[in-house]
Amino acid sequence: MKQLLLLMVTLLLCAFTIHAQHQHHMSVKDTVLPHKHIRNTVMGDKQPDQGMQDTGMSMEAPMSHAFSLQLPMNRNGSGTGWLPDSAPMYGYMMHSKKWMYMVHGNLFLRYTSQDVGRKGNRGDSRFDAPNWFMLMAQRKIGKKGLFHYNVMMSLDRLTEGGRGYPLLFQSGESWQGKPLVDRQHPHDLFSELSVSYSYAFSRKVDAFVYFGYPGEPAIGSVAFMHRPSALSNPDAPVSHHWNDGTHITFGVATLGVRVDKFKLEGSVFTGREPDENRYNFDQMKFDSWSGRVSFAPSPYWTLQVSHGYIKSPEMLHPEEDIHRTTAAAIFNLPLHHDNWINATALWGLNKPTDHSGEHAVLIEGALRLKKTEIYTRYEWVQKSVEELALDPGKYGASTLFPVHALTAGLSYDLLQVARTRLALGGQFGAFFNDRQLDDLYGRNPIALQVYLRLYPGLMKMKHP
């Protein structure tokens, strides 16, 4: 606990420092830029969107999208993925003569209890602190070129330990040569170190190249920690390795092209998931591939479909390859007075070599009302005997167990200091599992947690 409190104080001091630099470089009034102003500033669009509020504010040099000078920064997701243009952004922005910078992140100081009533023997309880921090920087190269880099870090290995945090029915990766089951693995210290270059051929056409070591290939939706519908939820989805489990990959090269509202991209990358040493850099192999098509039909929606071949993702099952197919829709609706509706729906399919496909569905949503956020998540995931580390002689080697997981939570901002917010929250989780698993999990186990969340304030910008 002393280490967690020290970490929290350190981050508060960092936030104060960042805020001082921010105030030195920019003078921005606390007025949120609605989507039409984001679009007008970056794209030069003179046609206002319907139903948006005019603030009449201005800003000299707004940050563009990471991979396009023609798109607003709000469309930045994780890796090269898209969020809607209307998505809220929480962070600190700074700029020099040639460079634009943005810093953002999330830290939860919490107590979680999985299987409160101890109905089974696979639950656990603990104090911990899931976290991540990110720096984005970019500058123009000539009139049509854009150079960008990302640095993303996590102190999970310190705050969670090697086994990660307890989460019923979660699976993926390993610790000390054993599979991690009913726990979420810690993320690597360096979760993304990436560079990219994009070139604008016209207002509607641009192309980019992206390299990460580590980075995120073009497969799946925007990773859960960057989705506005999931920002207040400390837990990773139980379906994480059906959709966005490749968001930390040691060796990624992606080539993409945008034509108006569509984007086509392809990646070659290392299929093996990060090893148990969360501080090192794993070997690059580029033995896997993926392709993704994204579509932004309006400022409020983004859609994607993707497919990839992942070579030997699990260290404990090196002979097993996976074909992964995903589809996702992300929705954001900005309301008046800094309020938002955020929602995500996604489907993922893992098809292991010589095994039946395993499906997952996730639907999550959040209603932001200034200082208060109400959020929920529903998941349906097919977990195999291998995923849950079960005895194949007892349960059958090819058996798939459907798991339903429901989460509901509430968060309230207690205070804001130097544009850094501290929120108090809590959430309730319920799991509905196959009756064959009652001897391990009990019937419909319950999870509870309370937390303090430290995160940046809502980005403020001006319209020229």
Coordinates of C-alpha atoms in Angstrom, one line a residue:
M1 CA 0.0 0.0 0.0
K2 CA 2.9 2.4 0.8
Q3 CA 4.3 1.8 -2.8
L4 CA 0.8 2.6 -4.3
L5 CA 0.4 5.7 -2.3
L6 CA 3.9 6.9 -3.2
L7 CA 3.1 6.2 -6.9
M8 CA -0.1 8.2 -6.7
V9 CA 1.7 11.2 -5.1
T10 CA 4.4 11.0 -7.8
L11 CA 1.8 11.1 -10.6
L12 CA 0.1 14.1 -9.0
L13 CA 3.4 15.9 -9.0
C14 CA 4.0 15.0 -12.6
A15 CA 0.5 16.3 -13.5
F16 CA 1.3 19.6 -11.8
T17 CA 4.5 19.9 -13.8
I18 CA 2.7 19.0 -17.1
H19 CA 0.0 21.6 -16.3
A20 CA 2.6 24.3 -15.7
Q21 CA 4.3 23.6 -19.0
H22 CA 0.9 23.5 -20.7
Q23 CA 0.0 26.9 -19.3
H24 CA 3.4 28.3 -20.5
H25 CA 2.9 27.2 -24.1
M26 CA -0.9 27.7 -24.5
S27 CA -3.7 29.8 -23.2
V28 CA -6.9 28.0 -23.6
K29 CA -10.3 28.8 -22.0
D30 CA -12.4 26.1 -20.6
T31 CA -14.8 25.7 -23.5
V32 CA -15.1 22.3 -25.2
L33 CA -14.8 22.3 -28.9
P34 CA -17.8 20.6 -30.4
H35 CA -17.3 18.2 -33.4
K36 CA -18.1 20.8 -36.1
H37 CA -15.3 23.0 -34.8
I38 CA -12.8 20.2 -34.7
R39 CA -13.7 19.4 -38.2
N40 CA -13.6 23.0 -39.4
T41 CA -10.3 23.7 -37.7
V42 CA -8.5 20.6 -39.1
M43 CA -10.2 20.1 -42.4
G44 CA -11.3 23.6 -43.4
D45 CA -14.9 22.5 -43.7
K46 CA -17.2 25.5 -43.7
Q47 CA -20.5 23.6 -43.4
P48 CA -21.6 23.3 -39.8
D49 CA -22.9 19.9 -38.6
Q50 CA -26.5 20.0 -37.5
G51 CA -27.4 20.1 -33.8
M52 CA -24.0 21.3 -32.6
Q53 CA -23.4 24.2 -30.3
D54 CA -21.2 27.2 -31.5
T55 CA -18.7 28.4 -29.0
G56 CA -17.0 31.0 -31.1
M57 CA -13.6 30.2 -29.7
S58 CA -10.3 30.0 -31.6
M59 CA -7.1 28.1 -31.5
E60 CA -4.0 28.8 -33.6
A61 CA -2.5 25.3 -34.2
P62 CA -4.7 22.4 -33.4
M63 CA -3.2 18.9 -33.3
S64 CA -4.4 16.7 -36.2
H65 CA -5.0 13.0 -36.3
A66 CA -1.9 10.9 -35.9
F67 CA -2.0 9.5 -39.4
S68 CA -3.7 12.2 -41.4
L69 CA -3.4 15.9 -41.7
Q70 CA -7.0 16.0 -42.9
L71 CA -8.7 14.4 -39.9
P72 CA -9.3 15.6 -36.3
M73 CA -7.2 14.3 -33.4
N74 CA -10.4 13.0 -31.8
R75 CA -10.3 10.1 -34.3
N76 CA -7.1 8.8 -32.7
G77 CA -7.7 5.4 -31.0
S78 CA -5.1 2.8 -30.2
G79 CA -2.5 1.7 -32.7
T80 CA -3.9 2.8 -36.1
G81 CA -7.5 2.2 -35.1
W82 CA -10.3 4.8 -35.4
L83 CA -12.6 6.4 -32.9
P84 CA -15.5 8.6 -33.9
D85 CA -14.7 12.3 -34.6
S86 CA -17.1 13.2 -31.7
A87 CA -15.2 11.2 -29.1
P88 CA -14.1 13.0 -26.0
M89 CA -10.4 13.3 -25.2
Y90 CA -8.8 13.5 -21.8
G91 CA -5.3 14.7 -21.6
Y92 CA -2.8 17.6 -21.5
M93 CA -1.6 19.3 -24.7
M94 CA 1.6 21.2 -25.2
H95 CA 3.4 22.6 -28.3
S96 CA 6.6 24.1 -29.4
K97 CA 7.4 25.9 -32.6
K98 CA 7.4 22.6 -34.7
W99 CA 6.1 19.9 -32.4
M100 CA 2.7 19.1 -30.9
Y101 CA 2.4 16.9 -27.8
M102 CA -0.4 15.2 -25.9
V103 CA -0.1 13.3 -22.6
H104 CA -2.8 11.1 -21.2
G105 CA -3.3 8.0 -19.0
N106 CA -5.3 6.3 -16.3
L107 CA -4.5 5.1 -12.8
F108 CA -6.9 3.1 -10.5
L109 CA -6.1 2.6 -6.8
R110 CA -8.6 0.0 -5.9
Y111 CA -9.7 -3.0 -3.9
T112 CA -11.3 -5.8 -5.9
S113 CA -13.0 -9.0 -4.7
Q114 CA -13.8 -11.7 -7.3
D115 CA -16.4 -14.2 -6.0
V116 CA -17.5 -12.2 -2.9
G117 CA -19.5 -15.1 -1.4
R118 CA -16.7 -17.6 -2.0
K119 CA -19.1 -19.9 -3.8
G120 CA -16.1 -21.5 -5.6
N121 CA -12.4 -21.9 -5.2
R122 CA -11.2 -19.7 -8.2
G123 CA -11.8 -16.3 -6.8
D124 CA -9.4 -13.9 -5.1
S125 CA -9.3 -10.4 -3.5
R126 CA -6.6 -7.8 -3.3
F127 CA -5.6 -4.1 -3.3
D128 CA -3.9 -3.1 -6.6
A129 CA -3.5 -0.3 -9.1
P130 CA -4.0 -1.0 -12.9
N131 CA -2.5 1.9 -14.9
W132 CA -1.1 3.2 -18.2
F133 CA 0.4 6.4 -19.4
M134 CA 1.0 7.7 -22.9
L135 CA 2.9 10.5 -24.8
M136 CA 1.9 11.4 -28.4
A137 CA 4.0 13.8 -30.4
Q138 CA 4.0 14.9 -34.1
R139 CA 5.2 17.5 -36.5
K140 CA 4.6 18.4 -40.1
I141 CA 7.2 17.4 -42.8
G142 CA 6.7 19.9 -45.6
K143 CA 3.2 20.9 -46.5
K144 CA 1.7 17.4 -46.9
G145 CA 3.7 15.1 -44.6
L146 CA 3.3 14.2 -41.0
F147 CA 5.7 12.5 -38.6
H148 CA 4.3 11.0 -35.4
Y149 CA 5.5 8.9 -32.5
N150 CA 3.8 7.2 -29.5
V151 CA 5.3 6.2 -26.2
M152 CA 3.0 4.1 -23.9
M153 CA 4.1 2.7 -20.6
S154 CA 2.5 0.7 -17.7
L155 CA 3.7 0.1 -14.2
D156 CA 1.4 -3.0 -13.9
R157 CA 4.3 -5.3 -13.1
L158 CA 5.0 -3.3 -10.0
T159 CA 1.5 -2.7 -8.9
E160 CA 0.0 -6.0 -10.0
G161 CA 2.9 -8.4 -9.6
G162 CA 3.8 -11.1 -12.1
R163 CA 0.4 -12.9 -11.9
G164 CA -1.7 -9.8 -12.6
Y165 CA -5.0 -9.0 -10.9
P166 CA -7.9 -11.4 -10.2
L167 CA -10.7 -11.5 -12.8
L168 CA -13.0 -14.5 -13.0
F169 CA -13.0 -16.4 -16.3
Q170 CA -10.2 -14.3 -17.7
S171 CA -7.4 -16.3 -19.6
G172 CA -4.3 -15.6 -21.6
E173 CA -0.5 -15.5 -21.3
S174 CA 1.4 -17.2 -18.5
W175 CA 3.4 -16.8 -15.3
Q176 CA 6.3 -19.0 -14.1
G177 CA 5.5 -21.5 -16.8
K178 CA 1.8 -21.9 -15.9
P179 CA -1.2 -20.5 -17.7
L180 CA -2.9 -17.4 -16.2
V181 CA -6.5 -18.3 -15.6
D182 CA -9.0 -16.2 -13.6
R183 CA -6.5 -13.4 -13.7
Q184 CA -5.6 -10.5 -16.0
H185 CA -1.9 -10.5 -16.9
P186 CA 0.1 -7.3 -16.2
H187 CA 1.1 -5.2 -19.2
D188 CA 4.7 -4.6 -20.3
L189 CA 6.6 -1.6 -19.0
F190 CA 6.9 -0.4 -22.6
S191 CA 3.5 -1.1 -24.1
E192 CA 4.1 0.9 -27.3
L193 CA 7.1 2.6 -28.9
S194 CA 6.0 3.5 -32.4
V195 CA 6.8 5.9 -35.3
S196 CA 4.7 6.7 -38.4
Y197 CA 4.8 8.9 -41.5
S198 CA 1.7 9.9 -43.4
Y199 CA 1.3 11.9 -46.6
A200 CA -1.8 13.8 -47.8
F201 CA -2.4 13.3 -51.5
S202 CA -5.5 15.4 -51.3
R203 CA -8.2 16.3 -48.8
K204 CA -9.8 12.9 -49.2
V205 CA -6.8 10.6 -49.9
D206 CA -3.8 10.0 -47.7
A207 CA -1.5 7.1 -46.9
F208 CA 0.6 6.1 -43.9
V209 CA 3.3 3.7 -42.8
Y210 CA 3.6 2.6 -39.1
F211 CA 6.2 0.7 -37.2
G212 CA 6.0 -0.4 -33.6
Y213 CA 8.4 -2.2 -31.3
P214 CA 6.2 -2.8 -29.5
G215 CA 3.1 -1.7 -31.3
E216 CA -0.5 -2.7 -32.3
P217 CA -1.3 -4.4 -35.6
A218 CA -4.4 -3.7 -37.7
I219 CA -6.7 -6.2 -36.1
G220 CA -9.6 -5.8 -33.8
S221 CA -11.3 -2.7 -32.5
V222 CA -9.6 0.2 -30.6
A223 CA -8.1 -1.4 -27.4
F224 CA -10.3 -1.3 -24.3
M225 CA -8.2 1.2 -22.3
H226 CA -8.6 3.8 -25.1
R227 CA -12.4 3.3 -25.7
P228 CA -14.5 6.1 -24.2
S229 CA -17.1 3.5 -23.2
A230 CA -14.5 1.7 -21.0
L231 CA -12.4 4.5 -19.5
S232 CA -14.0 4.2 -16.0
N233 CA -13.9 0.4 -15.8
P234 CA -10.7 -0.8 -14.2
D235 CA -11.0 -4.4 -15.6
A236 CA -10.0 -5.7 -18.9
P237 CA -12.8 -7.5 -20.8
V238 CA -13.1 -11.2 -20.4
S239 CA -13.1 -11.2 -24.3
H240 CA -9.8 -9.3 -24.4
H241 CA -8.0 -12.1 -26.3
W242 CA -10.8 -12.4 -28.9
N243 CA -10.5 -8.8 -30.0
D244 CA -7.8 -6.4 -28.8
G245 CA -5.3 -8.8 -27.2
T246 CA -2.6 -7.9 -29.8
H247 CA -2.4 -4.3 -28.6
I248 CA 1.1 -5.0 -27.3
T249 CA 3.1 -6.8 -30.0
F250 CA 6.9 -6.8 -30.3
G251 CA 7.3 -6.1 -34.0
V252 CA 4.6 -4.5 -36.1
A253 CA 4.7 -2.9 -39.6
T254 CA 1.5 -1.5 -41.0
L255 CA 0.7 0.2 -44.3
G256 CA -2.6 2.0 -44.8
V257 CA -4.5 4.2 -47.1
R258 CA -7.6 6.4 -46.5
V259 CA -10.1 7.3 -49.2
D260 CA -12.6 9.7 -47.9
K261 CA -14.6 7.8 -45.2
F262 CA -12.9 4.4 -45.7
K263 CA -9.5 3.1 -44.6
L264 CA -7.8 0.0 -45.7
E265 CA -4.7 -1.3 -43.9
G266 CA -2.6 -4.4 -43.6
S267 CA 0.0 -5.5 -41.1
V268 CA 2.8 -8.0 -40.7
F269 CA 3.7 -8.7 -37.1
T270 CA 5.1 -11.1 -34.4
G271 CA 2.4 -13.6 -33.4
R272 CA 3.8 -14.6 -30.0
E273 CA 2.3 -12.7 -27.1
P274 CA 4.6 -10.9 -24.7
D275 CA 6.7 -13.2 -22.5
E276 CA 6.7 -13.2 -18.7
N277 CA 9.5 -10.7 -18.4
R278 CA 7.5 -7.4 -18.5
Y279 CA 10.7 -5.2 -18.7
N280 CA 12.4 -6.7 -21.8
F281 CA 12.0 -6.4 -25.6
D282 CA 10.9 -9.7 -27.1
Q283 CA 12.3 -11.0 -30.4
M284 CA 10.7 -9.7 -33.6
K285 CA 9.7 -12.5 -36.1
F286 CA 7.0 -10.9 -38.4
D287 CA 5.4 -14.4 -38.9
S288 CA 1.8 -13.2 -38.8
W289 CA -0.4 -10.9 -40.8
S290 CA -3.7 -9.0 -40.6
G291 CA -6.0 -6.8 -42.7
R292 CA -8.6 -4.3 -41.6
V293 CA -11.3 -2.1 -43.2
S294 CA -12.6 0.9 -41.3
F295 CA -15.5 3.1 -42.1
A296 CA -16.6 6.4 -40.5
P297 CA -20.1 7.1 -42.0
S298 CA -20.7 10.1 -39.7
P299 CA -19.0 12.1 -37.0
Y300 CA -20.6 9.8 -34.4
W301 CA -19.8 6.3 -35.7
T302 CA -16.8 4.2 -36.7
L303 CA -17.1 0.6 -38.0
Q304 CA -14.4 -2.0 -38.6
V305 CA -14.0 -5.6 -39.8
S306 CA -10.7 -7.4 -39.7
H307 CA -9.1 -10.8 -40.1
G308 CA -5.6 -12.0 -39.2
Y309 CA -3.4 -15.1 -38.9
I310 CA -1.6 -15.2 -35.6
K311 CA 1.4 -17.6 -35.5
S312 CA 1.9 -19.4 -32.1
P313 CA 0.5 -16.7 -29.8
E314 CA 0.7 -18.8 -26.6
M315 CA 4.1 -19.7 -25.2
L316 CA 2.7 -22.8 -23.5
H317 CA 1.1 -24.1 -26.8
P318 CA 3.6 -23.2 -29.5
E319 CA 2.1 -25.6 -32.0
E320 CA -1.2 -23.8 -32.0
D321 CA -1.9 -21.0 -34.5
I322 CA -5.0 -18.9 -34.6
H323 CA -7.1 -17.2 -37.3
R324 CA -8.9 -14.3 -35.7
T325 CA -11.9 -12.4 -37.2
T326 CA -13.5 -9.3 -35.6
A327 CA -16.2 -6.8 -36.3
A328 CA -16.9 -3.7 -34.1
A329 CA -19.0 -0.5 -34.0
I330 CA -18.1 2.5 -31.7
F331 CA -20.6 5.3 -31.1
N332 CA -20.2 8.7 -29.4
L333 CA -22.9 11.3 -29.0
P334 CA -21.7 14.7 -27.4
L335 CA -24.5 16.3 -25.4
H336 CA -24.5 19.8 -24.0
H337 CA -22.4 20.9 -21.0
D338 CA -19.6 18.3 -21.3
N339 CA -21.9 15.3 -21.3
W340 CA -21.5 12.3 -23.6
I341 CA -23.0 9.0 -24.5
N342 CA -20.4 6.4 -25.4
A343 CA -21.0 2.9 -26.6
T344 CA -19.2 -0.1 -28.2
A345 CA -20.4 -3.4 -29.7
L346 CA -18.0 -6.0 -31.0
W347 CA -17.7 -9.6 -32.0
G348 CA -14.6 -11.8 -32.2
L349 CA -13.9 -15.3 -33.4
N350 CA -10.7 -17.3 -32.6
K351 CA -10.3 -20.3 -34.8
P352 CA -7.4 -22.4 -33.4
T353 CA -5.6 -25.0 -35.6
D354 CA -7.6 -28.2 -35.7
H355 CA -10.2 -26.9 -33.2
S356 CA -13.7 -25.4 -33.3
G357 CA -14.0 -21.7 -33.5
E358 CA -14.6 -19.8 -30.2
H359 CA -16.9 -16.7 -30.3
A360 CA -17.1 -13.7 -28.1
V361 CA -19.6 -10.7 -28.0
L362 CA -19.2 -7.5 -26.0
I363 CA -21.6 -4.6 -25.6
E364 CA -20.5 -1.7 -23.3
G365 CA -21.8 1.8 -22.7
A366 CA -21.2 4.8 -20.6
L367 CA -23.3 7.9 -19.8
R368 CA -21.1 10.9 -18.8
L369 CA -22.9 13.7 -16.9
K370 CA -20.2 16.2 -16.1
K371 CA -18.7 14.8 -12.9
T372 CA -20.7 11.5 -12.9
E373 CA -20.3 8.5 -15.1
I374 CA -22.6 5.5 -15.2
Y375 CA -21.3 2.6 -17.2
T376 CA -22.0 -1.1 -18.0
R377 CA -20.5 -4.0 -19.9
Y378 CA -22.0 -7.3 -21.1
E379 CA -20.0 -10.1 -22.5
W380 CA -20.7 -13.6 -23.8
V381 CA -17.6 -15.7 -24.4
Q382 CA -17.0 -19.3 -25.3
K383 CA -14.2 -20.6 -23.1
S384 CA -12.5 -23.9 -23.9
V385 CA -11.1 -26.5 -21.5
E386 CA -7.7 -25.3 -22.5
E387 CA -8.5 -21.7 -21.8
L388 CA -9.8 -22.5 -18.3
A389 CA -7.1 -25.0 -17.5
L390 CA -9.6 -27.8 -16.9
D391 CA -9.1 -31.6 -16.9
P392 CA -9.9 -32.7 -20.5
G393 CA -10.6 -36.3 -19.1
K394 CA -13.4 -34.9 -16.9
Y395 CA -14.9 -32.2 -19.1
G396 CA -14.0 -33.4 -22.6
A397 CA -11.1 -31.9 -24.6
S398 CA -13.4 -30.2 -27.2
T399 CA -16.0 -28.8 -24.8
L400 CA -16.8 -25.1 -25.0
F401 CA -18.3 -23.4 -22.0
P402 CA -20.4 -20.3 -22.5
V403 CA -19.8 -17.6 -20.0
H404 CA -22.0 -14.5 -19.5
A405 CA -20.4 -11.6 -17.6
L406 CA -22.3 -8.4 -16.6
T407 CA -20.8 -5.3 -15.1
A408 CA -22.4 -2.1 -13.8
G409 CA -20.5 0.8 -12.2
L410 CA -20.7 4.4 -11.1
S411 CA -17.9 7.0 -10.9
Y412 CA -18.0 10.5 -9.5
D413 CA -15.3 13.2 -9.8
L414 CA -14.4 14.3 -6.3
L415 CA -12.0 17.1 -7.3
Q416 CA -9.9 18.6 -10.0
V417 CA -6.5 20.1 -9.4
A418 CA -4.3 21.5 -12.2
R419 CA -6.6 19.9 -14.8
T420 CA -6.1 16.5 -13.2
R421 CA -9.2 14.7 -11.9
L422 CA -9.7 12.4 -8.9
A423 CA -12.8 10.2 -9.0
L424 CA -14.4 7.8 -6.6
G425 CA -16.1 4.8 -8.1
G426 CA -17.4 1.3 -7.6
Q427 CA -18.8 -1.5 -9.6
F428 CA -20.7 -4.8 -9.4
G429 CA -20.1 -7.8 -11.5
A430 CA -22.1 -11.0 -12.0
F431 CA -21.0 -14.1 -13.9
F432 CA -23.4 -16.7 -15.3
N433 CA -21.5 -19.9 -16.1
D434 CA -22.3 -23.4 -17.3
R435 CA -23.6 -25.6 -14.5
Q436 CA -20.8 -28.1 -15.1
L437 CA -18.4 -25.5 -13.6
D438 CA -20.3 -24.9 -10.4
D439 CA -17.9 -27.1 -8.4
L440 CA -15.1 -24.7 -9.4
Y441 CA -16.8 -21.3 -9.6
G442 CA -20.0 -21.8 -7.7
R443 CA -23.3 -20.8 -9.2
N444 CA -23.3 -17.3 -10.6
P445 CA -20.4 -15.8 -8.6
I446 CA -20.4 -12.1 -7.8
A447 CA -17.6 -9.5 -8.0
L448 CA -17.4 -6.2 -6.2
Q449 CA -14.8 -3.4 -6.2
V450 CA -14.2 0.2 -5.1
Y451 CA -11.6 2.5 -6.5
L452 CA -10.0 5.9 -6.7
R453 CA -9.3 7.0 -10.3
L454 CA -6.7 9.6 -11.3
Y455 CA -6.9 10.9 -14.8
P456 CA -6.5 14.0 -17.0
G457 CA -9.3 16.5 -17.4
L458 CA -11.3 16.9 -20.6
M459 CA -9.3 18.5 -23.4
K460 CA -10.2 22.1 -24.1
M461 CA -9.7 23.7 -27.5
K462 CA -10.7 26.8 -29.5
H463 CA -12.2 27.5 -32.9
P464 CA -10.6 30.1 -35.2

